[in-house]
GROMACS .gro file of C-alpha atoms in nm:
model
  267
    1MET     CA    1  -0.145  -3.374   1.030
    2SER     CA    2   0.120  -3.101   1.028
    3ILE     CA    3   0.421  -3.107   1.255
    4ALA     CA    4   0.267  -2.821   1.448
    5ASP     CA    5  -0.013  -3.052   1.566
    6SER     CA    6   0.221  -3.296   1.742
    7LYS     CA    7   0.227  -3.113   2.075
    8SER     CA    8   0.356  -3.308   2.371
    9ASP     CA    9   0.148  -3.291   2.686
   10LEU     CA   10   0.469  -3.278   2.893
   11GLN     CA   11   0.644  -3.002   2.701
   12LYS     CA   12   0.582  -2.643   2.803
   13PRO     CA   13   0.552  -2.432   2.486
   14GLY     CA   14   0.809  -2.166   2.419
   15LYS     CA   15   0.744  -1.805   2.330
   16VAL     CA   16   0.737  -1.637   1.990
   17PHE     CA   17   0.865  -1.284   1.937
   18LEU     CA   18   0.741  -1.099   1.628
   19VAL     CA   19   1.034  -0.860   1.586
   20GLY     CA   20   1.069  -0.566   1.349
   21GLY     CA   21   1.420  -0.569   1.202
   22GLY     CA   22   1.405  -0.218   1.059
   23PRO     CA   23   1.474  -0.112   0.699
   24GLY     CA   24   1.768  -0.346   0.642
   25ASN     CA   25   2.076  -0.236   0.835
   26PRO     CA   26   2.137  -0.407   1.173
   27GLU     CA   27   2.234  -0.068   1.316
   28ASP     CA   28   1.868   0.034   1.288
   29LEU     CA   29   1.748  -0.238   1.524
   30THR     CA   30   1.593  -0.111   1.844
   31LEU     CA   31   1.775  -0.199   2.168
   32ARG     CA   32   1.478  -0.413   2.270
   33ALA     CA   33   1.492  -0.608   1.944
   34TYR     CA   34   1.869  -0.657   1.976
   35ARG     CA   35   1.841  -0.791   2.331
   36ILE     CA   36   1.565  -1.035   2.237
   37LEU     CA   37   1.757  -1.148   1.930
   38ALA     CA   38   2.067  -1.217   2.140
   39LYS     CA   39   1.871  -1.473   2.346
   40ALA     CA   40   1.690  -1.642   2.057
   41GLU     CA   41   1.699  -2.021   2.025
   42VAL     CA   42   1.537  -2.016   1.681
   43ILE     CA   43   1.537  -1.733   1.424
   44LEU     CA   44   1.319  -1.712   1.113
   45TYR     CA   45   1.434  -1.412   0.912
   46ASP     CA   46   1.312  -1.215   0.611
   47ALA     CA   47   1.451  -1.130   0.268
   48LEU     CA   48   1.451  -0.754   0.325
   49LEU     CA   49   1.732  -0.769   0.579
   50ASP     CA   50   2.099  -0.721   0.493
   51PRO     CA   51   2.318  -1.038   0.513
   52SER     CA   52   2.521  -0.866   0.787
   53PHE     CA   53   2.237  -0.957   1.024
   54LEU     CA   54   2.379  -1.310   1.028
   55GLU     CA   55   2.682  -1.176   1.216
   56ILE     CA   56   2.474  -1.078   1.518
   57PHE     CA   57   2.265  -1.396   1.539
   58PRO     CA   58   2.356  -1.619   1.835
   59LYS     CA   59   2.605  -1.885   1.721
   60ASP     CA   60   2.400  -2.169   1.870
   61ALA     CA   61   2.062  -2.054   1.734
   62ILE     CA   62   1.871  -2.252   1.474
   63VAL     CA   63   1.840  -2.015   1.176
   64HIS     CA   64   1.591  -2.037   0.889
   65TYR     CA   65   1.577  -1.804   0.589
   66VAL     CA   66   1.208  -1.766   0.499
   67GLY     CA   67   1.225  -1.461   0.274
   68LYS     CA   68   0.955  -1.379   0.022
   69ARG     CA   69   1.045  -1.156  -0.271
   70SER     CA   70   0.849  -1.097  -0.589
   71GLY     CA   71   0.871  -1.416  -0.794
   72ALA     CA   72   1.096  -1.592  -0.543
   73HIS     CA   73   0.943  -1.735  -0.225
   74SER     CA   74   1.168  -1.956  -0.012
   75ALA     CA   75   0.868  -2.049   0.206
   76THR     CA   76   0.494  -2.001   0.187
   77GLN     CA   77   0.313  -1.822   0.466
   78GLU     CA   78   0.159  -2.152   0.575
   79GLU     CA   79   0.504  -2.309   0.597
   80ILE     CA   80   0.630  -2.016   0.805
   81ASN     CA   81   0.331  -2.043   1.039
   82ASN     CA   82   0.396  -2.416   1.084
   83LEU     CA   83   0.763  -2.354   1.163
   84LEU     CA   84   0.666  -2.099   1.428
   85LEU     CA   85   0.424  -2.345   1.587
   86SER     CA   86   0.654  -2.644   1.559
   87TYR     CA   87   0.945  -2.479   1.736
   88ALA     CA   88   0.726  -2.304   1.995
   89LEU     CA   89   0.545  -2.629   2.080
   90SER     CA   90   0.882  -2.802   2.124
   91GLY     CA   91   0.966  -2.550   2.397
   92LYS     CA   92   1.191  -2.314   2.198
   93ASN     CA   93   1.191  -1.936   2.221
   94VAL     CA   94   1.148  -1.821   1.863
   95VAL     CA   95   1.224  -1.487   1.698
   96ARG     CA   96   1.038  -1.412   1.379
   97LEU     CA   97   1.261  -1.134   1.244
   98LYS     CA   98   1.073  -0.931   0.987
   99GLY     CA   99   1.188  -0.644   0.767
  100GLY     CA  100   1.066  -0.300   0.873
  101ASP     CA  101   0.778  -0.321   1.120
  102PRO     CA  102   0.586  -0.650   1.156
  103PHE     CA  103   0.249  -0.480   1.111
  104VAL     CA  104   0.319  -0.253   0.812
  105PHE     CA  105   0.273  -0.476   0.506
  106GLY     CA  106   0.467  -0.745   0.689
  107ARG     CA  107   0.198  -1.015   0.732
  108GLY     CA  108   0.257  -0.993   1.104
  109GLY     CA  109  -0.115  -1.005   1.160
  110GLU     CA  110  -0.143  -1.344   0.991
  111GLU     CA  111   0.130  -1.489   1.210
  112LEU     CA  112  -0.027  -1.333   1.519
  113ILE     CA  113  -0.361  -1.501   1.443
  114THR     CA  114  -0.183  -1.836   1.414
  115LEU     CA  115  -0.021  -1.792   1.756
  116ILE     CA  116  -0.346  -1.680   1.918
  117ASN     CA  117  -0.539  -1.973   1.772
  118HIS     CA  118  -0.286  -2.219   1.918
  119ASN     CA  119  -0.251  -2.047   2.258
  120ILE     CA  120   0.118  -1.970   2.202
  121GLU     CA  121   0.267  -1.698   2.420
  122TYR     CA  122   0.393  -1.409   2.209
  123GLU     CA  123   0.543  -1.064   2.224
  124ILE     CA  124   0.535  -0.798   1.954
  125VAL     CA  125   0.847  -0.584   1.907
  126PRO     CA  126   0.789  -0.287   1.674
  127GLY     CA  127   1.057  -0.188   1.426
  128VAL     CA  128   1.150   0.111   1.213
  129SER     CA  129   0.927   0.084   0.907
  130SER     CA  130   1.063   0.148   0.560
  131LEU     CA  131   0.776   0.399   0.539
  132ASN     CA  132   0.962   0.661   0.742
  133ALA     CA  133   1.310   0.514   0.702
  134GLY     CA  134   1.299   0.561   0.325
  135SER     CA  135   1.207   0.927   0.341
  136SER     CA  136   1.445   1.000   0.629
  137PHE     CA  137   1.749   0.841   0.466
  138ALA     CA  138   1.662   1.012   0.138
  139GLY     CA  139   1.636   1.348   0.312
  140PHE     CA  140   1.273   1.463   0.314
  141PRO     CA  141   0.989   1.453   0.569
  142LEU     CA  142   0.666   1.262   0.534
  143THR     CA  143   0.469   1.553   0.678
  144HIS     CA  144   0.546   1.924   0.671
  145ARG     CA  145   0.333   2.214   0.782
  146GLY     CA  146   0.169   2.373   0.481
  147LEU     CA  147   0.264   2.089   0.246
  148SER     CA  148   0.143   1.761   0.391
  149ARG     CA  149  -0.050   1.680   0.705
  150GLN     CA  150  -0.150   1.330   0.595
  151VAL     CA  151   0.021   1.012   0.480
  152LEU     CA  152  -0.152   0.753   0.264
  153ILE     CA  153   0.005   0.406   0.241
  154MET     CA  154  -0.075   0.207  -0.071
  155ASP     CA  155   0.007  -0.152  -0.168
  156GLY     CA  156   0.125  -0.156  -0.527
  157HIS     CA  157   0.050  -0.528  -0.562
  158THR     CA  158  -0.324  -0.501  -0.507
  159VAL     CA  159  -0.431  -0.138  -0.543
  160LEU     CA  160  -0.474  -0.181  -0.919
  161ASN     CA  161  -0.701  -0.482  -0.870
  162GLU     CA  162  -0.933  -0.338  -0.608
  163ALA     CA  163  -1.224  -0.097  -0.626
  164THR     CA  164  -0.990   0.197  -0.572
  165ASP     CA  165  -1.141   0.545  -0.559
  166TRP     CA  166  -0.885   0.709  -0.788
  167GLU     CA  167  -1.065   1.045  -0.785
  168TRP     CA  168  -1.022   1.057  -0.408
  169PHE     CA  169  -0.656   0.952  -0.436
  170ALA     CA  170  -0.593   1.218  -0.701
  171ARG     CA  171  -0.734   1.488  -0.469
  172PHE     CA  172  -0.534   1.365  -0.169
  173GLN     CA  173  -0.351   1.659  -0.014
  174GLY     CA  174  -0.065   1.477   0.152
  175THR     CA  175   0.210   1.223   0.092
  176ILE     CA  176   0.141   0.894  -0.084
  177ALA     CA  177   0.377   0.609   0.005
  178LEU     CA  178   0.371   0.316  -0.234
  179PHE     CA  179   0.494  -0.018  -0.099
  180MET     CA  180   0.582  -0.301  -0.339
  181GLY     CA  181   0.487  -0.080  -0.629
  182THR     CA  182   0.792   0.006  -0.837
  183THR     CA  183   0.673  -0.205  -1.130
  184SER     CA  184   0.314  -0.079  -1.109
  185LEU     CA  185   0.413   0.289  -1.066
  186PRO     CA  186   0.357   0.388  -1.434
  187LYS     CA  187  -0.002   0.258  -1.424
  188ILE     CA  188  -0.069   0.418  -1.086
  189ALA     CA  189   0.078   0.750  -1.197
  190LYS     CA  190  -0.134   0.747  -1.514
  191LEU     CA  191  -0.451   0.676  -1.315
  192LEU     CA  192  -0.372   0.964  -1.080
  193LEU     CA  193  -0.317   1.196  -1.379
  194ASP     CA  194  -0.636   1.077  -1.549
  195HIS     CA  195  -0.832   1.167  -1.235
  196GLY     CA  196  -0.689   1.512  -1.181
  197SER     CA  197  -0.344   1.498  -1.017
  198SER     CA  198  -0.092   1.759  -1.130
  199GLU     CA  199   0.163   1.652  -1.389
  200ASP     CA  200   0.431   1.838  -1.191
  201LEU     CA  201   0.365   1.652  -0.865
  202PRO     CA  202   0.708   1.523  -0.755
  203VAL     CA  203   0.783   1.153  -0.714
  204ALA     CA  204   1.076   0.983  -0.538
  205LEU     CA  205   1.199   0.626  -0.556
  206VAL     CA  206   1.417   0.519  -0.261
  207GLU     CA  207   1.598   0.185  -0.282
  208ASN     CA  208   1.794   0.004  -0.010
  209ALA     CA  209   1.714   0.264   0.255
  210SER     CA  210   1.968   0.258   0.542
  211LEU     CA  211   2.233   0.072   0.342
  212GLU     CA  212   2.546   0.201   0.169
  213THR     CA  213   2.386   0.098  -0.160
  214CYS     CA  214   2.092   0.336  -0.105
  215LYS     CA  215   1.975   0.499  -0.428
  216VAL     CA  216   1.736   0.795  -0.458
  217GLN     CA  217   1.574   0.914  -0.780
  218THR     CA  218   1.315   1.187  -0.840
  219CYS     CA  219   1.091   1.285  -1.127
  220SER     CA  220   0.748   1.435  -1.198
  221LEU     CA  221   0.426   1.236  -1.194
  222ARG     CA  222   0.408   1.271  -1.574
  223GLU     CA  223   0.759   1.128  -1.608
  224ALA     CA  224   0.667   0.843  -1.375
  225ALA     CA  225   0.365   0.765  -1.593
  226ASP     CA  226   0.601   0.752  -1.891
  227SER     CA  227   0.817   0.489  -1.712
  228ASN     CA  228   1.106   0.731  -1.653
  229LEU     CA  229   1.161   0.606  -1.299
  230GLU     CA  230   1.299   0.252  -1.282
  231LYS     CA  231   1.485   0.059  -1.016
  232ARG     CA  232   1.865   0.059  -1.027
  233THR     CA  233   1.925  -0.210  -0.766
  234LYS     CA  234   1.787  -0.554  -0.680
  235GLY     CA  235   1.697  -0.441  -0.330
  236PRO     CA  236   1.362  -0.322  -0.193
  237GLY     CA  237   1.224   0.011  -0.309
  238ILE     CA  238   0.953   0.244  -0.186
  239VAL     CA  239   0.788   0.522  -0.386
  240TYR     CA  240   0.675   0.858  -0.248
  241ILE     CA  241   0.438   1.093  -0.427
  242GLY     CA  242   0.379   1.442  -0.293
  243ASN     CA  243   0.512   1.794  -0.249
  244VAL     CA  244   0.742   1.694   0.037
  245VAL     CA  245   0.968   1.539  -0.229
  246ARG     CA  246   1.056   1.899  -0.330
  247PHE     CA  247   1.303   1.892  -0.042
  248LEU     CA  248   1.516   1.664  -0.260
  249GLN     CA  249   1.483   1.902  -0.552
  250LYS     CA  250   1.629   2.179  -0.333
  251ASP     CA  251   1.312   2.381  -0.383
  252LYS     CA  252   1.328   2.535  -0.037
  253SER     CA  253   1.129   2.841  -0.143
  254ILE     CA  254   0.820   2.623  -0.191
  255ALA     CA  255   0.884   2.415   0.118
  256PHE     CA  256   0.948   2.695   0.360
  257SER     CA  257   0.733   2.974   0.219
  258SER     CA  258   0.432   2.755   0.291
  259GLN     CA  259   0.537   2.727   0.654
  260VAL     CA  260   0.595   3.101   0.690
  261SER     CA  261   0.253   3.184   0.542
  262GLU     CA  262   0.083   2.941   0.778
  263GLU     CA  263   0.267   3.081   1.079
  264LYS     CA  264   0.145   3.429   0.986
  265ASN     CA  265  -0.212   3.300   0.965
  266GLU     CA  266  -0.182   3.144   1.312
  267SER     CA  267  -0.038   3.460   1.473
   0.00000   0.00000   0.00000
């Protein structure tokens, strides 16, 4: 029997808040998230958050680091779920502080199912996802009229092991955002090229978005396939593939001529 099963009949359960911590910098917390965090009795926080978050945690809160990074897990998902239940069933108000947004590759859904199955009161607090934070801090949009009207989010850990329709991906006329995929980028880029993507399609790697240590690199899809885009930091990175990356290459003629032509067609 796990500790989560030892519920007292006399103890009213607490509440669990699944809170998005944003891309890493505490300054990117929403006001709602900050106010909830300030009242937390227990905090379980992720690896993708800057250590400066510790400075804004309540001094009397019970704090657990439960970060999961590639090759280094401080706690399994089952252990995290049990901690949430254990503290909630003991009457504590718990904040599960997750990097980015809880429901964008954050396993928030798995924790939500656990809370629902045990009748624990919960509240979901969305956060700024690294999806849009990465592109914004780097300096290019995810969508732009005439260049990209769609965004495709891929998981670099599993996309190579699934029945992926690479021909469809290669024809995708929008922005591809690759989470957890910096190491698998060369293979993904090669598959896109093999199925018809342009060799000149621009690629950006954004690391540590929102922090002073933010690094941005760009290259072509061919160069990415040749492993010419590698991480420079130990922090999280997100990859973007698509013509919107041309904003970083200062190719404003391509970016804005497309908008002008479309505006003429609409007039």
